[in-house]
Short mmCIF file of C-alpha atoms and ligand atoms in Angstrom, two decimals:
data_model
loop_
_atom_site.label_atom_id
_atom_site.label_comp_id
_atom_site.label_asym_id
_atom_site.label_seq_id
_atom_site.Cartn_x
_atom_site.Cartn_y
_atom_site.Cartn_z
CA MET A 1 352.25 105.10 311.24
CA SER A 2 350.26 107.08 313.74
CA SER A 3 346.64 108.09 314.04
CA THR A 4 345.52 111.36 312.53
CA ALA A 5 343.18 113.89 314.05
CA GLY A 6 340.88 115.88 311.81
CA LEU A 7 337.65 117.70 311.44
CA ARG A 8 334.74 115.70 310.25
CA ARG A 9 331.06 116.30 309.60
CA VAL A 10 328.97 113.81 311.48
CA ALA A 11 325.30 113.03 311.04
CA TRP A 12 324.14 112.15 314.54
CA GLU A 13 320.48 112.11 313.69
CA ALA A 14 318.64 111.22 310.49
CA GLY A 15 317.42 114.22 308.54
CA LYS A 16 319.09 116.74 310.91
CA PRO A 17 321.92 119.07 309.91
CA LEU A 18 325.40 117.55 310.10
CA VAL A 19 327.50 118.61 313.08
CA MET A 20 331.19 119.52 312.88
CA GLU A 21 333.20 117.26 315.21
CA ARG A 22 336.89 116.82 315.84
CA VAL A 23 337.62 113.20 315.11
CA GLU A 24 340.39 112.36 317.52
CA ASP A 25 341.45 109.26 315.79
CA VAL A 26 341.61 108.36 312.12
CA ALA A 27 343.52 105.12 312.59
CA PRO A 28 346.34 104.09 310.23
CA PRO A 29 345.43 102.03 307.17
CA GLN A 30 345.55 98.24 307.67
CA THR A 31 346.03 95.45 305.11
CA MET A 32 344.99 96.58 301.61
CA GLU A 33 343.83 99.97 302.92
CA VAL A 34 344.88 103.52 302.15
CA ARG A 35 344.57 106.68 304.22
CA ILE A 36 343.82 109.73 302.13
CA LYS A 37 343.64 113.46 302.66
CA VAL A 38 340.36 114.75 301.29
CA LYS A 39 340.55 117.90 299.14
CA TYR A 40 337.09 118.13 297.57
CA THR A 41 333.90 116.19 298.00
CA SER A 42 330.32 116.42 296.82
CA LEU A 43 326.86 115.09 297.45
CA CYS A 44 324.35 113.25 295.31
CA HIS A 45 320.80 112.00 295.80
CA THR A 46 321.90 108.64 297.13
CA GLY A 47 323.65 110.37 300.04
CA LEU A 48 320.57 112.45 300.68
CA TYR A 49 318.37 109.38 300.62
CA PHE A 50 320.43 107.70 303.34
CA TRP A 51 320.71 110.87 305.39
CA GLU A 52 316.93 111.08 305.42
CA ALA A 53 317.12 107.40 306.51
CA LYS A 54 314.63 106.38 303.83
CA GLY A 55 316.84 103.58 302.64
CA GLN A 56 318.59 102.71 305.86
CA THR A 57 318.68 99.17 307.14
CA PHE A 58 319.98 98.87 310.68
CA VAL A 59 322.83 96.48 311.31
CA PRO A 60 322.78 95.19 314.87
CA SER A 61 326.45 95.18 315.84
CA HIS A 62 328.83 96.70 318.35
CA ILE A 63 328.86 99.89 316.32
CA TRP A 64 325.26 100.11 315.25
CA SER A 65 322.74 100.32 317.96
CA ARG A 66 319.66 102.44 318.50
CA SER A 67 321.43 104.53 321.08
CA SER A 68 324.43 105.33 318.94
CA TRP A 69 322.46 105.60 315.68
CA PRO A 70 323.23 107.18 313.41
CA SER A 71 326.92 107.57 313.73
CA LEU A 72 326.85 107.30 309.99
CA HIS A 73 328.55 109.51 307.46
CA TYR A 74 326.91 110.53 304.27
CA ASP A 75 329.70 111.08 301.93
CA LYS A 76 331.01 109.42 298.91
CA LEU A 77 331.84 111.62 295.97
CA LEU A 78 335.36 112.49 296.42
CA HIS A 79 338.70 113.42 295.30
CA ARG A 80 341.69 112.83 297.43
CA ILE A 81 345.40 112.50 297.79
CA VAL A 82 347.02 109.41 299.25
CA GLU A 83 348.57 110.10 302.66
CA SER A 84 349.77 106.59 303.58
CA VAL A 85 349.21 102.99 302.50
CA GLY A 86 348.74 99.77 304.49
CA GLU A 87 350.33 96.35 304.05
CA GLY A 88 349.88 94.72 300.65
CA VAL A 89 349.10 97.92 298.74
CA THR A 90 351.56 98.04 295.88
CA ASP A 91 349.85 100.10 293.22
CA LEU A 92 349.36 103.32 295.23
CA LYS A 93 351.84 105.51 297.09
CA ALA A 94 351.79 108.72 299.10
CA GLY A 95 351.05 111.70 296.85
CA ASP A 96 348.99 109.81 294.24
CA HIS A 97 345.72 111.44 293.24
CA VAL A 98 342.76 109.15 293.72
CA LEU A 99 339.03 109.10 293.24
CA PRO A 100 337.27 106.99 295.87
CA VAL A 101 334.21 105.12 294.63
CA PHE A 102 331.39 103.58 296.68
CA THR A 103 331.67 100.32 294.75
CA GLY A 104 335.04 98.70 294.14
CA GLU A 105 337.02 96.35 291.95
CA CYS A 106 339.11 93.66 293.63
CA GLY A 107 340.51 92.46 290.31
CA GLU A 108 340.34 88.80 291.35
CA CYS A 109 336.69 87.68 291.43
CA GLY A 110 334.62 86.34 288.54
CA HIS A 111 332.92 89.69 287.99
CA CYS A 112 336.19 91.62 287.93
CA LYS A 113 337.71 89.08 285.53
CA SER A 114 334.68 89.13 283.23
CA GLU A 115 334.64 91.61 280.38
CA GLU A 116 331.45 93.44 281.25
CA SER A 117 330.31 92.99 284.87
CA ASN A 118 331.24 95.60 287.47
CA MET A 119 329.47 93.84 290.37
CA CYS A 120 332.65 92.84 292.24
CA ASP A 121 331.99 90.04 294.77
CA LEU A 122 334.24 91.57 297.44
CA LEU A 123 333.76 95.31 297.08
CA ARG A 124 330.32 95.74 295.50
CA ILE A 125 328.31 98.59 297.13
CA ASN A 126 327.32 97.74 300.69
CA THR A 127 325.15 100.27 302.48
CA ASP A 128 325.02 98.41 305.79
CA ARG A 129 328.59 97.36 306.62
CA GLY A 130 330.02 100.58 308.06
CA VAL A 131 333.33 98.90 309.01
CA MET A 132 336.49 97.82 307.21
CA LEU A 133 336.73 94.39 305.61
CA SER A 134 340.14 93.46 307.01
CA ASP A 135 339.14 93.41 310.70
CA GLY A 136 335.49 94.42 310.91
CA LYS A 137 336.41 97.66 312.69
CA SER A 138 335.97 101.33 311.90
CA ARG A 139 339.01 103.60 311.53
CA PHE A 140 337.22 106.59 313.13
CA SER A 141 336.44 107.40 316.72
CA ILE A 142 335.31 110.38 318.75
CA LYS A 143 336.04 110.35 322.49
CA GLY A 144 336.62 106.60 322.31
CA THR A 145 333.32 105.89 320.52
CA PRO A 146 333.80 104.15 317.17
CA ILE A 147 332.17 106.01 314.29
CA SER A 148 331.10 103.85 311.37
CA ASN A 149 331.86 104.75 307.77
CA PHE A 150 329.41 105.12 304.93
CA LEU A 151 329.70 103.16 301.68
CA GLY A 152 333.31 102.38 302.56
CA THR A 153 334.51 105.88 301.72
CA SER A 154 333.36 108.52 304.27
CA THR A 155 334.72 111.69 302.76
CA PHE A 156 333.06 114.39 304.82
CA SER A 157 336.28 114.24 306.76
CA GLU A 158 339.74 115.75 306.37
CA PHE A 159 341.23 112.25 306.43
CA THR A 160 339.61 108.91 305.66
CA VAL A 161 340.66 105.28 305.24
CA VAL A 162 339.42 103.34 302.19
CA HIS A 163 340.01 99.83 300.79
CA SER A 164 342.53 100.20 297.96
CA GLY A 165 340.11 98.40 295.62
CA CYS A 166 337.73 101.37 295.93
CA LEU A 167 340.38 103.92 294.93
CA VAL A 168 340.93 104.93 291.34
CA LYS A 169 344.36 106.34 290.59
CA ILE A 170 343.92 109.23 288.17
CA ASN A 171 345.93 111.70 286.15
CA PRO A 172 347.58 114.06 288.71
CA LEU A 173 347.04 117.00 286.34
CA ALA A 174 343.24 116.61 286.48
CA PRO A 175 341.65 119.41 288.54
CA LEU A 176 340.37 117.78 291.71
CA ASP A 177 337.49 120.23 292.11
CA LYS A 178 335.99 119.10 288.78
CA VAL A 179 336.67 115.37 288.42
CA CYS A 180 335.46 114.64 291.97
CA ILE A 181 331.91 114.49 290.57
CA LEU A 182 332.79 111.35 288.60
CA GLY A 183 332.42 109.18 291.73
CA CYS A 184 328.71 108.43 291.31
CA GLY A 185 325.72 109.66 289.27
CA ILE A 186 327.60 111.49 286.50
CA SER A 187 329.61 108.39 285.54
CA THR A 188 326.43 106.34 285.89
CA GLY A 189 324.47 108.38 283.35
CA LEU A 190 327.43 108.77 281.01
CA GLY A 191 328.23 105.04 281.09
CA ALA A 192 324.56 104.07 280.68
CA THR A 193 324.71 105.73 277.27
CA LEU A 194 328.28 105.07 276.15
CA ASN A 195 328.74 101.54 277.56
CA VAL A 196 325.24 100.09 277.52
CA ALA A 197 322.91 101.89 275.09
CA LYS A 198 325.79 102.56 272.66
CA PRO A 199 323.96 104.89 270.26
CA LYS A 200 325.39 105.17 266.76
CA LYS A 201 326.43 108.49 265.24
CA GLY A 202 323.39 110.29 263.84
CA SER A 203 320.89 108.25 265.84
CA THR A 204 317.91 109.40 267.90
CA VAL A 205 318.08 109.06 271.69
CA ALA A 206 315.38 109.72 274.31
CA VAL A 207 316.43 110.54 277.88
CA PHE A 208 313.77 110.16 280.56
CA GLY A 209 314.44 112.35 283.61
CA LEU A 210 316.65 115.45 283.28
CA GLY A 211 318.29 115.44 286.71
CA ALA A 212 322.08 115.16 286.93
CA VAL A 213 322.05 111.46 285.96
CA GLY A 214 319.81 112.03 282.93
CA LEU A 215 321.87 115.05 281.84
CA ALA A 216 325.01 112.89 282.07
CA ALA A 217 323.22 110.33 279.87
CA ALA A 218 322.45 113.16 277.41
CA GLU A 219 326.12 114.22 277.56
CA GLY A 220 326.97 110.63 276.55
CA ALA A 221 324.55 110.85 273.62
CA ARG A 222 326.12 114.16 272.55
CA ILE A 223 329.60 112.61 272.72
CA ALA A 224 328.40 109.59 270.72
CA GLY A 225 327.19 111.95 267.99
CA ALA A 226 323.43 111.42 268.33
CA SER A 227 321.62 113.92 266.10
CA ARG A 228 318.30 114.04 267.98
CA ILE A 229 318.32 113.97 271.77
CA ILE A 230 314.79 114.07 273.14
CA GLY A 231 314.49 115.04 276.81
CA VAL A 232 311.41 113.75 278.65
CA ASP A 233 310.53 115.25 282.03
CA LEU A 234 307.43 116.16 284.01
CA ASN A 235 309.12 119.34 285.17
CA PRO A 236 309.49 121.83 282.28
CA SER A 237 311.95 123.93 284.29
CA MET A 238 314.57 121.24 283.51
CA PHE A 239 314.35 121.89 279.76
CA GLU A 240 316.36 125.15 279.58
CA GLU A 241 319.30 123.65 281.52
CA ALA A 242 319.16 120.49 279.40
CA LYS A 243 319.92 122.44 276.22
CA LYS A 244 323.51 122.85 277.50
CA PHE A 245 323.80 119.06 277.45
CA GLY A 246 322.82 118.64 273.82
CA VAL A 247 319.12 117.94 274.42
CA ASN A 248 317.44 119.48 271.37
CA GLU A 249 313.80 118.38 271.72
CA PHE A 250 311.51 118.15 274.72
CA VAL A 251 308.43 116.19 275.62
CA ASN A 252 306.45 116.74 278.80
CA PRO A 253 304.18 113.69 279.36
CA LYS A 254 301.76 115.93 281.28
CA GLU A 255 300.99 117.91 278.13
CA HIS A 256 299.58 114.89 276.30
CA ASP A 257 296.43 112.87 276.82
CA ARG A 258 297.99 109.64 275.56
CA PRO A 259 301.04 107.64 276.68
CA VAL A 260 304.28 109.47 276.04
CA GLN A 261 305.69 106.47 274.14
CA GLU A 262 303.00 107.02 271.49
CA VAL A 263 303.92 110.69 271.22
CA ILE A 264 307.60 109.80 270.81
CA ALA A 265 306.84 107.06 268.25
CA GLU A 266 304.90 109.60 266.22
CA ILE A 267 307.60 112.30 266.16
CA THR A 268 310.34 109.77 265.38
CA ASN A 269 308.59 107.81 262.68
CA GLY A 270 308.21 104.60 264.68
CA GLY A 271 310.38 105.05 267.77
CA VAL A 272 313.81 106.15 268.93
CA ASP A 273 316.99 104.11 268.41
CA ARG A 274 317.95 104.25 272.08
CA SER A 275 316.34 105.41 275.30
CA ILE A 276 317.84 105.86 278.75
CA GLU A 277 315.56 106.03 281.77
CA CYS A 278 316.89 108.12 284.68
CA THR A 279 313.81 108.80 286.83
CA GLY A 280 313.28 105.81 289.14
CA ASN A 281 309.58 105.91 288.22
CA VAL A 282 308.25 102.58 286.92
CA ASN A 283 305.81 104.20 284.48
CA ALA A 284 308.67 106.15 282.95
CA MET A 285 310.59 102.86 282.70
CA ILE A 286 307.77 101.24 280.75
CA SER A 287 307.47 104.29 278.47
CA ALA A 288 311.24 104.32 277.93
CA PHE A 289 311.13 100.68 276.84
CA GLU A 290 308.08 101.01 274.62
CA CYS A 291 309.32 104.17 272.87
CA VAL A 292 312.28 102.44 271.20
CA HIS A 293 311.50 101.19 267.71
CA ASP A 294 310.78 97.52 267.19
CA GLY A 295 312.24 95.11 264.65
CA LEU A 296 309.51 95.82 262.14
CA ILE A 297 311.01 99.24 261.46
CA THR A 298 313.73 99.28 258.83
CA ARG A 299 316.73 100.93 260.46
CA PHE A 300 320.19 100.04 259.27
CA TRP A 301 323.63 101.13 260.35
CA LYS A 302 326.47 100.53 257.89
CA GLY A 303 324.33 97.89 256.16
CA LYS A 304 323.45 96.04 259.39
CA TRP A 305 320.01 96.09 260.97
CA ASP A 306 320.07 97.99 264.26
CA GLY A 307 317.38 97.20 266.87
CA GLY A 308 315.98 99.59 269.48
CA VAL A 309 317.58 99.43 272.95
CA ALA A 310 316.24 100.83 276.23
CA VAL A 311 318.43 101.13 279.35
CA LEU A 312 317.04 101.46 282.88
CA VAL A 313 319.16 103.47 285.33
CA GLY A 314 316.67 104.81 287.91
CA VAL A 315 316.21 102.94 291.17
CA PRO A 316 312.49 102.16 291.58
CA ASN A 317 310.48 101.56 294.69
CA LYS A 318 311.22 97.92 295.56
CA GLU A 319 307.54 96.95 295.26
CA ALA A 320 307.22 98.40 291.73
CA VAL A 321 306.26 95.99 288.92
CA PHE A 322 307.30 96.50 285.31
CA MET A 323 304.49 95.51 282.93
CA THR A 324 304.59 95.40 279.17
CA LYS A 325 303.10 93.20 276.46
CA PRO A 326 305.47 90.31 275.63
CA ILE A 327 305.00 91.13 271.94
CA ASN A 328 307.05 94.29 272.56
CA ILE A 329 309.99 92.04 273.34
CA LEU A 330 309.22 89.43 270.67
CA ASN A 331 309.32 92.21 268.11
CA GLU A 332 312.99 92.68 268.93
CA ARG A 333 313.24 95.56 271.30
CA THR A 334 316.04 95.12 273.85
CA LEU A 335 315.70 96.04 277.52
CA LYS A 336 318.82 96.46 279.68
CA GLY A 337 319.68 97.83 283.11
CA THR A 338 322.93 99.15 284.51
CA PHE A 339 324.71 99.76 287.78
CA PHE A 340 327.26 102.61 287.81
CA GLY A 341 327.05 102.82 284.00
CA ASN A 342 328.81 99.44 283.70
CA TYR A 343 332.10 101.13 284.55
CA LYS A 344 334.64 98.99 286.37
CA PRO A 345 335.92 101.79 288.62
CA ARG A 346 339.67 101.14 288.71
CA THR A 347 339.96 99.92 285.13
CA ASP A 348 337.66 102.39 283.40
CA LEU A 349 337.41 105.68 285.33
CA PRO A 350 340.96 106.90 284.52
CA SER A 351 339.90 107.02 280.86
CA VAL A 352 336.76 109.01 281.80
CA VAL A 353 339.04 111.52 283.55
CA ASP A 354 341.14 111.59 280.38
CA MET A 355 337.99 112.26 278.33
CA TYR A 356 337.52 115.36 280.48
CA MET A 357 341.19 116.35 280.10
CA SER A 358 340.92 116.10 276.31
CA LYS A 359 337.78 118.31 276.42
CA LYS A 360 335.59 115.57 274.96
CA LEU A 361 333.59 115.33 278.19
CA GLN A 362 332.35 118.60 279.71
CA LEU A 363 332.05 118.60 283.51
CA LYS A 364 331.91 122.28 284.48
CA LYS A 365 328.27 122.57 283.43
CA PHE A 366 327.29 120.02 286.10
CA ILE A 367 328.86 122.13 288.87
CA THR A 368 326.40 124.79 289.92
CA HIS A 369 327.57 125.54 293.49
CA LYS A 370 330.69 125.47 295.64
CA VAL A 371 330.81 125.77 299.44
CA PRO A 372 333.54 125.50 302.09
CA PHE A 373 333.45 122.41 304.32
CA SER A 374 332.17 124.52 307.22
CA GLU A 375 328.99 125.21 305.19
CA ILE A 376 328.31 121.66 304.07
CA ASN A 377 324.70 121.80 305.22
CA LYS A 378 324.07 124.31 302.41
CA ALA A 379 324.93 121.52 299.92
CA PHE A 380 322.15 119.43 301.50
CA ASP A 381 319.74 122.36 301.25
CA TYR A 382 320.51 122.91 297.54
CA MET A 383 319.81 119.27 296.80
CA LEU A 384 316.69 119.11 298.98
CA ASN A 385 315.30 122.20 297.25
CA GLY A 386 316.21 120.92 293.78
CA GLU A 387 318.56 123.90 293.26
CA GLY A 388 321.30 123.25 290.72
CA LEU A 389 323.01 119.99 289.87
CA ARG A 390 326.20 119.42 291.84
CA CYS A 391 327.73 121.35 294.74
CA ILE A 392 331.46 121.00 295.36
CA ILE A 393 332.51 121.01 299.00
CA SER A 394 336.01 122.33 299.44
CA MET A 395 338.02 121.16 302.44
CA GLU A 396 340.61 123.92 301.97
CA ASP A 397 338.49 127.09 302.06
P1 NAD B 401 316.68 113.66 290.05
O1 NAD B 401 315.59 113.53 291.04
O2 NAD B 401 317.60 114.85 290.10
O3 NAD B 401 316.05 113.66 288.57
C1 NAD B 401 314.98 112.86 288.20
C2 NAD B 401 314.17 113.60 287.14
O4 NAD B 401 313.15 112.70 286.67
C3 NAD B 401 313.45 114.85 287.68
O5 NAD B 401 313.76 115.97 286.87
C4 NAD B 401 311.97 114.47 287.60
O6 NAD B 401 311.12 115.59 287.29
C5 NAD B 401 311.95 113.44 286.46
N1 NAD B 401 310.83 112.50 286.51
C6 NAD B 401 310.32 111.86 287.58
N2 NAD B 401 309.30 111.05 287.21
C7 NAD B 401 309.19 111.17 285.86
C8 NAD B 401 308.32 110.60 284.89
N3 NAD B 401 307.36 109.73 285.23
N4 NAD B 401 308.49 110.95 283.60
C9 NAD B 401 309.45 111.85 283.24
N5 NAD B 401 310.29 112.44 284.12
C10 NAD B 401 310.15 112.10 285.41
O7 NAD B 401 317.50 112.29 290.13
P2 NAD B 401 319.01 111.94 289.65
O8 NAD B 401 319.98 112.26 290.71
O9 NAD B 401 319.25 112.48 288.28
O10 NAD B 401 318.91 110.31 289.63
C11 NAD B 401 318.06 109.67 288.69
C12 NAD B 401 317.85 108.21 289.07
O11 NAD B 401 319.07 107.47 288.91
C13 NAD B 401 317.44 108.00 290.54
O12 NAD B 401 316.41 107.00 290.57
C14 NAD B 401 318.70 107.45 291.18
O13 NAD B 401 318.42 106.67 292.31
C15 NAD B 401 319.26 106.65 290.05
N6 NAD B 401 320.69 106.27 290.13
C16 NAD B 401 321.01 105.02 289.68
C17 NAD B 401 322.33 104.59 289.70
C18 NAD B 401 322.67 103.25 289.15
O14 NAD B 401 323.83 102.81 289.32
N7 NAD B 401 321.77 102.56 288.44
C19 NAD B 401 323.35 105.45 290.22
C20 NAD B 401 322.99 106.76 290.65
C21 NAD B 401 321.66 107.15 290.59
ZN1 ZN B 402 336.04 91.69 292.35
#
């Protein structure tokens, strides 16, 4: 197998527009790796966050140094076709359609073998590594300078090399320009509801934060058959869009002079059955927990008592402290958190793609923009300006 040349968008400087570069060398895949041809990619807030370098930790190594910083690529939502596979890869072959994910599933570790955890020991998200696991090297270089990868996927490139454990083989009939958005926040919100909150049919669900992740959580509530979906956001301009996702009531905390959990408890006769927090704001997290009903409320489902459950999805400031009265927990409210909606990427995402194929899950409404690869900086502008939800970047236009 030989190296592959290709165009690639490179972020040379934090917060500055990406520059189109010809990557002279996308090296062949090594042990347990796969080289893929990228067809469509997209961008979410996590990518933006790292591009702005707000969350970046420097790794002092032969690739990362102040002078070469940031030869980092901000790309991770993807949909690709396998071009070639390295030694040891038996479950993928050239031509397969794959969805690369920033967090993987090795299939061997305790987490992968457990029923619920998706925090794989080997391939769990790593924002600092920038090189491949097999030999600690990058597969990209420009004029002899190694270029590190981002989140193990690096898809703002015509070709990329990914560990096979981070590639989800999907139905080849699935349209790549739609299902590519399942690589991050959309699956996270959807899974937070369907896999973690698990609302019953006819129940009442509150969603805090109506960005793409919160709207995906609302989509999960709609699919689960919730009858009341209450959207909570400080920005009322989100409410109109949210109606398309099944949100049928709205509460703006700014319009009330008491805590929003009290307002929600009042309109729901004691609290909601489930709440999903998708803001990253610790006050919203506390409200989301305290607005679910406690065990003193008589709520039954098929004869069994059903307690209130709150799920935290947003990533808070690392200094933030969650405070609530212990009695709120003693009275049988449940608080949970989730990473990537508890989906094990390789095991579970093919069925999410199938949910889309069977029209149960609607994805088109998340896609508000599409740009050719040459105009990728527009996708950053849309996200920075809060315009729309997801922008598809097409490598073929
Ligand atoms: P976003 O910025 O598009 O949306 C957040 C929404 O929350 C906005 O509409 C904002 O107005 C609203 N909001 C902010 N503070 C609020 C408050 N106090 N009360 C009510 N509404 C409030 O963000 P997004 O892309 O939808 O992501 C949401 C969160 O999910 C982020 O914190 C992100 O980091 C996190 N996330 C977590 C995972 C995970 O695996 N757990 C994965 C992806 C994203
Ligand atoms: Zn594992």
